CSV table of N, CA and C in Angstrom, one decimal:
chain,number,residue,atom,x,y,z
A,193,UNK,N,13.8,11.8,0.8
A,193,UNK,CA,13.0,12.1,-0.4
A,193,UNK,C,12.3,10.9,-0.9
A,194,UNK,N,10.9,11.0,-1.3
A,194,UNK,CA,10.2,10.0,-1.8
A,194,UNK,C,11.0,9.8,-3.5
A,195,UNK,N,10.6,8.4,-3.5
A,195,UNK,CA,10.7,7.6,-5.0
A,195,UNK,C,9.8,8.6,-6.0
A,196,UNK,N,8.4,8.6,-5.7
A,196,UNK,CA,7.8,9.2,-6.3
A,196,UNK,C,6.7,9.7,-5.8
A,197,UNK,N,6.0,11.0,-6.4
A,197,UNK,CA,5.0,11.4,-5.7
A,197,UNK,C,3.7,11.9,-6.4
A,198,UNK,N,2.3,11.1,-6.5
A,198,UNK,CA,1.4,11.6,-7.5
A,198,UNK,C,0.6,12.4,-6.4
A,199,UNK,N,0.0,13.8,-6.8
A,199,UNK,CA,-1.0,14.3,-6.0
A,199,UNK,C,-2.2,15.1,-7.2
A,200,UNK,N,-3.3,14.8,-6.6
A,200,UNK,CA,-4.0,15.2,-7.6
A,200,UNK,C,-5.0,16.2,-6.7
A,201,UNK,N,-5.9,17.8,-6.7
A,201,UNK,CA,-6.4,18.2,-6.5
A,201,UNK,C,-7.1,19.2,-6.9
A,202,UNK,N,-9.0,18.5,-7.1
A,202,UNK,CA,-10.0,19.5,-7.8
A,202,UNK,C,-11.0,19.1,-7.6
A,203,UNK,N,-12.0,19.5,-7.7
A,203,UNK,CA,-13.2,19.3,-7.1
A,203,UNK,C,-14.1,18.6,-8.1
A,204,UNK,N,-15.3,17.7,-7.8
A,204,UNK,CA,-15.8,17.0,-8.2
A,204,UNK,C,-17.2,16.8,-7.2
A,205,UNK,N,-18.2,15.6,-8.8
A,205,UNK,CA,-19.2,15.5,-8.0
A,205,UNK,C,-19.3,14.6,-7.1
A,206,UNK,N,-20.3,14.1,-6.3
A,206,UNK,CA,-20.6,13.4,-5.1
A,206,UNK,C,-20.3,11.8,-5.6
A,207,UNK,N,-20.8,11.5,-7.2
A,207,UNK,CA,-20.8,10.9,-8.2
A,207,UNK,C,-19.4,10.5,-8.8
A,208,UNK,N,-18.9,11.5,-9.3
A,208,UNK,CA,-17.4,10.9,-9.4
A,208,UNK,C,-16.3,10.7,-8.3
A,209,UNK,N,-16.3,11.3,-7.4
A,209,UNK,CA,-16.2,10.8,-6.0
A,209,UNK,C,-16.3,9.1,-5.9
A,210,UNK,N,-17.8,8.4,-6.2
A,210,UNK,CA,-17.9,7.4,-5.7
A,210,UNK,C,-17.3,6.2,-7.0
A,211,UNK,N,-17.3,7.4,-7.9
A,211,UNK,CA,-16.4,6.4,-9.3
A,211,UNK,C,-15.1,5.4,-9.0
A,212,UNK,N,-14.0,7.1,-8.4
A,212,UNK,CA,-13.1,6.8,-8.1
A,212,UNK,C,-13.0,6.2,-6.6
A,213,UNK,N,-13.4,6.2,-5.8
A,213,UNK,CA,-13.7,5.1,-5.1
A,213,UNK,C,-13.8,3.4,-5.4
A,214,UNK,N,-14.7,3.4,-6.5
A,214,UNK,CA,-15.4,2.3,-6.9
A,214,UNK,C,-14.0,1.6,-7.6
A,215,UNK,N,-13.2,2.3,-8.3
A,215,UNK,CA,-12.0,2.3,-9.3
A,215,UNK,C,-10.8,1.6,-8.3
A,216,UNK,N,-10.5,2.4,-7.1
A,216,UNK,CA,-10.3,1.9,-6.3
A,216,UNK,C,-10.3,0.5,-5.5
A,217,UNK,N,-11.3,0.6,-4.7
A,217,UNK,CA,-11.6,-0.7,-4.5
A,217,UNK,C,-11.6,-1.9,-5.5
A,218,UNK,N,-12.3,-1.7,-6.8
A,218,UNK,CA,-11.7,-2.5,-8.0
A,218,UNK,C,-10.0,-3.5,-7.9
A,219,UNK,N,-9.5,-2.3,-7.8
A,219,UNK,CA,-7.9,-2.6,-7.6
A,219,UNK,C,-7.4,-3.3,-6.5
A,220,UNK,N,-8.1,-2.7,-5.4
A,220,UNK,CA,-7.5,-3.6,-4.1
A,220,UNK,C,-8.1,-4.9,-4.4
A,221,UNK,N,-9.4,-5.2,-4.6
A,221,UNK,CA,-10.3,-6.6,-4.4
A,221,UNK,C,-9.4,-7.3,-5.0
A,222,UNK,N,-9.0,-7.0,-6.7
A,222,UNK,CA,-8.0,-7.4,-7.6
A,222,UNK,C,-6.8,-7.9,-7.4
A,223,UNK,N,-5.9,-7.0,-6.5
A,223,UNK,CA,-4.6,-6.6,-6.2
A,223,UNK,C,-3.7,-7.1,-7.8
A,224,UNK,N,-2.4,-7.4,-7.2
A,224,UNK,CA,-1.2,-7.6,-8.6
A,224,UNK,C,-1.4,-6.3,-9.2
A,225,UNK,N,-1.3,-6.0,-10.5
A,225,UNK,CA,-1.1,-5.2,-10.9
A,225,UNK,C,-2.2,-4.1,-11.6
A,226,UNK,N,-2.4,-3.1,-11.2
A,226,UNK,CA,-4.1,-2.5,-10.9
A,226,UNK,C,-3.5,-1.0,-11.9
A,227,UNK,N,-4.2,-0.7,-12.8
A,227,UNK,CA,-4.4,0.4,-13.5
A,227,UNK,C,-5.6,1.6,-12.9
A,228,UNK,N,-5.3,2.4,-12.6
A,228,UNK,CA,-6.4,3.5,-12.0
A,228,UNK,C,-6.5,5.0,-12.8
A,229,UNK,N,-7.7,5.6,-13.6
A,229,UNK,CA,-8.0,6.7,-14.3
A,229,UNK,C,-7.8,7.5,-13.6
A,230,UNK,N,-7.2,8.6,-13.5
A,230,UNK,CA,-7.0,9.9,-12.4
A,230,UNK,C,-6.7,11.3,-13.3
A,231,UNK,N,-8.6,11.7,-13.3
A,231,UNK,CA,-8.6,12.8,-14.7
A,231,UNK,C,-7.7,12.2,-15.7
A,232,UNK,N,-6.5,13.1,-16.3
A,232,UNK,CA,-6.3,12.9,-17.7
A,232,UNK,C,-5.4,11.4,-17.7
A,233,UNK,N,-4.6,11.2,-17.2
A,233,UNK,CA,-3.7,9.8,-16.8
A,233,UNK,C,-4.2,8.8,-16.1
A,234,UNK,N,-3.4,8.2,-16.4
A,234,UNK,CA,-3.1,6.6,-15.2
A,234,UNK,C,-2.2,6.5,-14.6
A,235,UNK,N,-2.4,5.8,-13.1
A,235,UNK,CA,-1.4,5.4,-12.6
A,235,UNK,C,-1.4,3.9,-12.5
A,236,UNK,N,-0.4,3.3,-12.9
A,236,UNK,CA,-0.1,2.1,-12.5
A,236,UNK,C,0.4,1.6,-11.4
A,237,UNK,N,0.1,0.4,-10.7
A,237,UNK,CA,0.7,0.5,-9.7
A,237,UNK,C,0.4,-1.2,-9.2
A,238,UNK,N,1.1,-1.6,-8.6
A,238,UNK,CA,1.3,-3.1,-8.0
A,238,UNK,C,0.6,-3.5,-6.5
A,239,UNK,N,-0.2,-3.9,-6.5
A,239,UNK,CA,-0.9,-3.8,-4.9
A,239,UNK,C,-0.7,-5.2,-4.0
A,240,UNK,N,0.2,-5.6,-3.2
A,240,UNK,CA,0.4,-7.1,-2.7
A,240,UNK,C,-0.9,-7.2,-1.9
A,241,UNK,N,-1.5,-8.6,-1.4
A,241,UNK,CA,-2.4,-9.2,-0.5
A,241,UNK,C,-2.5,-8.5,0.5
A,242,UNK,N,-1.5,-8.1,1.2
A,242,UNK,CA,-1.7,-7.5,2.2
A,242,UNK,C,-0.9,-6.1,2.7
A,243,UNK,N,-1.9,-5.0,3.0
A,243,UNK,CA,-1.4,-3.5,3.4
A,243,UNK,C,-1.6,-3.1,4.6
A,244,UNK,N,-1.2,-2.1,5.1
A,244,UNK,CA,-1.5,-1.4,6.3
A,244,UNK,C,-2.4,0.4,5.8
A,245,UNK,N,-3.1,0.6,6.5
A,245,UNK,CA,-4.6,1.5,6.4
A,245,UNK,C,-4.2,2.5,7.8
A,246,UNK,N,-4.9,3.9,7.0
A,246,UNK,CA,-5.3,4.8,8.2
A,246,UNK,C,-6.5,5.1,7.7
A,247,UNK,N,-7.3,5.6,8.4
A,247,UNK,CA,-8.6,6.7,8.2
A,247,UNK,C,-8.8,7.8,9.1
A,248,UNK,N,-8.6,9.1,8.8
A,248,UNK,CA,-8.7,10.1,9.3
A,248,UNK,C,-9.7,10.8,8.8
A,249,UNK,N,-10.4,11.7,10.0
A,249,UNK,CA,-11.4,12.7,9.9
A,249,UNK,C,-11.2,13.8,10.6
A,250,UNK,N,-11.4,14.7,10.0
A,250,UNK,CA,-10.8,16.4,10.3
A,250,UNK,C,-11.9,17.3,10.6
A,251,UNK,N,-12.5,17.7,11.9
A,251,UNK,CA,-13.5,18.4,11.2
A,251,UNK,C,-13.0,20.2,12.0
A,252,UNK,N,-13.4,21.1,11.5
A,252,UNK,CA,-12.8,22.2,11.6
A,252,UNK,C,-12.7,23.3,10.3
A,253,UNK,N,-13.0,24.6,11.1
A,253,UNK,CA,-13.1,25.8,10.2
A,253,UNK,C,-14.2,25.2,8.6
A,254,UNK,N,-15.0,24.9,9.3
A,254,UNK,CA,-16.4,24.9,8.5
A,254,UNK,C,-16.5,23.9,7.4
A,255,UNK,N,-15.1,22.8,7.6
A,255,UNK,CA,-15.2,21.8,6.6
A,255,UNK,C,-15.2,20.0,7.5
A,256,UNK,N,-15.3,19.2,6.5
A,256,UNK,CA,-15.0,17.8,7.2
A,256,UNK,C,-13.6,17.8,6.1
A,257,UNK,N,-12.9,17.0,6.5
A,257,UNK,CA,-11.6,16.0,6.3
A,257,UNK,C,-11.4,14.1,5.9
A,258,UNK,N,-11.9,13.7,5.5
A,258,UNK,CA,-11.9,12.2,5.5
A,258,UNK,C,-10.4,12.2,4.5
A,259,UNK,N,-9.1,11.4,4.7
A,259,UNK,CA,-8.7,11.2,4.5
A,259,UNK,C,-8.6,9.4,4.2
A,260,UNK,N,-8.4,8.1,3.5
A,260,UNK,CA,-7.8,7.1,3.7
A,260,UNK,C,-6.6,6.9,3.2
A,261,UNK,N,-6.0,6.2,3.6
A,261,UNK,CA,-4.5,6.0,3.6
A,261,UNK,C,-4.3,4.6,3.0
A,262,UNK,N,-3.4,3.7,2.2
A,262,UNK,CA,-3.3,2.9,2.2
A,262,UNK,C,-1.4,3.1,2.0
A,263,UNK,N,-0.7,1.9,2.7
A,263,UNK,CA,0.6,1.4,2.6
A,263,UNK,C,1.3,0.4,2.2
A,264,UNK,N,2.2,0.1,1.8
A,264,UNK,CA,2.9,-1.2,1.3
A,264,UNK,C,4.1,-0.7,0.9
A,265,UNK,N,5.3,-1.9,1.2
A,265,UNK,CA,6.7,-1.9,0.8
A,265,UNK,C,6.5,-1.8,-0.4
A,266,UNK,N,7.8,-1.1,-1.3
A,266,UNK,CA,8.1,-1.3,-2.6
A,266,UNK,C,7.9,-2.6,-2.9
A,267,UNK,N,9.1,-3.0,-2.9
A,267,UNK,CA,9.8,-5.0,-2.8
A,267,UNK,C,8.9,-5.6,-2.4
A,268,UNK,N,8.8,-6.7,-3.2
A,268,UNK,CA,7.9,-7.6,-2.5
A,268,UNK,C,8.7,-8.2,-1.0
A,269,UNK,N,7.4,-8.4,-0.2
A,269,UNK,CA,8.4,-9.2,0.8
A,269,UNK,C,8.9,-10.6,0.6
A,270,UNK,N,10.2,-10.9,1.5
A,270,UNK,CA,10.7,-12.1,1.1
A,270,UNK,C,10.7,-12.5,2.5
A,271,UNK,N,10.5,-14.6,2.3
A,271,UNK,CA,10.9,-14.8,3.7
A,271,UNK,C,12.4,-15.2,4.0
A,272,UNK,N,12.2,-14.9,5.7
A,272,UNK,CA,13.8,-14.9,5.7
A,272,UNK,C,14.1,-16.9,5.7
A,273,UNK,N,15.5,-16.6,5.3
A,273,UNK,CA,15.9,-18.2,5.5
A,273,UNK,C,16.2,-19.0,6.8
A,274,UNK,N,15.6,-20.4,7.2
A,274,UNK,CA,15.5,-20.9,8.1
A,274,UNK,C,16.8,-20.9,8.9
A,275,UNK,N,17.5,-20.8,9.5
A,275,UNK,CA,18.6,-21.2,10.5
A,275,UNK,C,19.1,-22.0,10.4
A,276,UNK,N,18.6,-23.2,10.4
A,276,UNK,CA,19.2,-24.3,10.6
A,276,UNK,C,18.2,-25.2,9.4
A,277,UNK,N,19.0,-25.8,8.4
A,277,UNK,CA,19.1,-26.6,7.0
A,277,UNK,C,18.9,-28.0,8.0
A,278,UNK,N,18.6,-29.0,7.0
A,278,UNK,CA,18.9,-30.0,7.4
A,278,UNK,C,19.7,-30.4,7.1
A,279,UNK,N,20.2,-31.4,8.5
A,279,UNK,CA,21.5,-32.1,7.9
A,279,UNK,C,23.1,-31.5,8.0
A,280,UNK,N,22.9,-30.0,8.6
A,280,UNK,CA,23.6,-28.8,8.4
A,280,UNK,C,23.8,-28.2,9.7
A,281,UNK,N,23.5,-28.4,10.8
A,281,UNK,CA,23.5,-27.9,12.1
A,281,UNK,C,24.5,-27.9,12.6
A,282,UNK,N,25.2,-26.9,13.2
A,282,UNK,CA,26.5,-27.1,14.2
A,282,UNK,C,26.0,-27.4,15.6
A,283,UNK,N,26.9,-28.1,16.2
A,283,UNK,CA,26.9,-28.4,17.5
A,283,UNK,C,27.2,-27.3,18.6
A,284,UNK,N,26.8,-27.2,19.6
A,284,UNK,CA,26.6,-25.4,20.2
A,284,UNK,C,27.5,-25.3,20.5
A,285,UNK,N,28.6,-24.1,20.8
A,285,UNK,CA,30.1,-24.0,21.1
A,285,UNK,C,29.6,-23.3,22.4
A,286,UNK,N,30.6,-23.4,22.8
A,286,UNK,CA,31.1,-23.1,24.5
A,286,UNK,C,31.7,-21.6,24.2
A,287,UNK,N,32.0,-20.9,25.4
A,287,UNK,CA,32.5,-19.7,25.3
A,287,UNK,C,34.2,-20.0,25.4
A,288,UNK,N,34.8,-21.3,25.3
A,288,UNK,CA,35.7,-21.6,25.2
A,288,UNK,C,36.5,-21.2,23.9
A,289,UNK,N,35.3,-21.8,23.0
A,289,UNK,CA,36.0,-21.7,21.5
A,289,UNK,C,36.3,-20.5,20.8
C-alpha cells in the first residue's frame, strides 16, 4: 500500500498544460522544499538533487499518451559508515579463531 496517493484528472488548455509544467520544472530547478498549485490545493513536497525519470508515449485507439515520471526515496539518503575508523582496525583472523 502506498504512503500516499495524489491523482488529479480533467482537462485543460494547451496553455495551462504548459503552466503546470512551467510550475513544475520551477520546483525541480529549485529542489528542497517545492510548493505546486493543482486546481483547488497544493501539494507540498521535498525534492532531493538527485531522481530517477521515465518518459512514456502511448499512441493508440485515436489518442497519444505522454506520460513523465519522476522518483525519489522518502528518507533522505544517508552515507553508509566507513569500515574501518582510524586507529580502530582489527588484525585479519584466520579461520582458526
Amino acid at each position: 500500500m502506498k504512503d500516499l496517493k495524489f491523482e488529479q484528472k480533467r482537462s485543460l488548455t494547451r496553455l495551462e498544460a504548459a503552466d503546470q509544467l512551467t510550475a513544475l520544472a520551477a520546483a525541480l530547478k529549485h529542489g528542497g522544499d517545492a510548493e505546486l498549485e493543482l486546481g483547488p490545493g497544493r501539494l507540498s513536497l521535498r525534492i532531493p538533487d538527485d531522481l530517477r525519470s521515465e518518459i512514456e508515449v502511448e499512441v493508440g485507439n485515436g489518442e497519444i499518451e505522454l506520460e513523465i515520471e519522476f522518483k525519489w526515496p522518502t528518507a533522505p539518503a544517508r552515507t553508509a559508515p566507513s569500515q574501518a575508523v582510524a586507529g580502530t582496525e582489527e588484525a585479519p583472523r584466520s579461520e582458526d579463531d
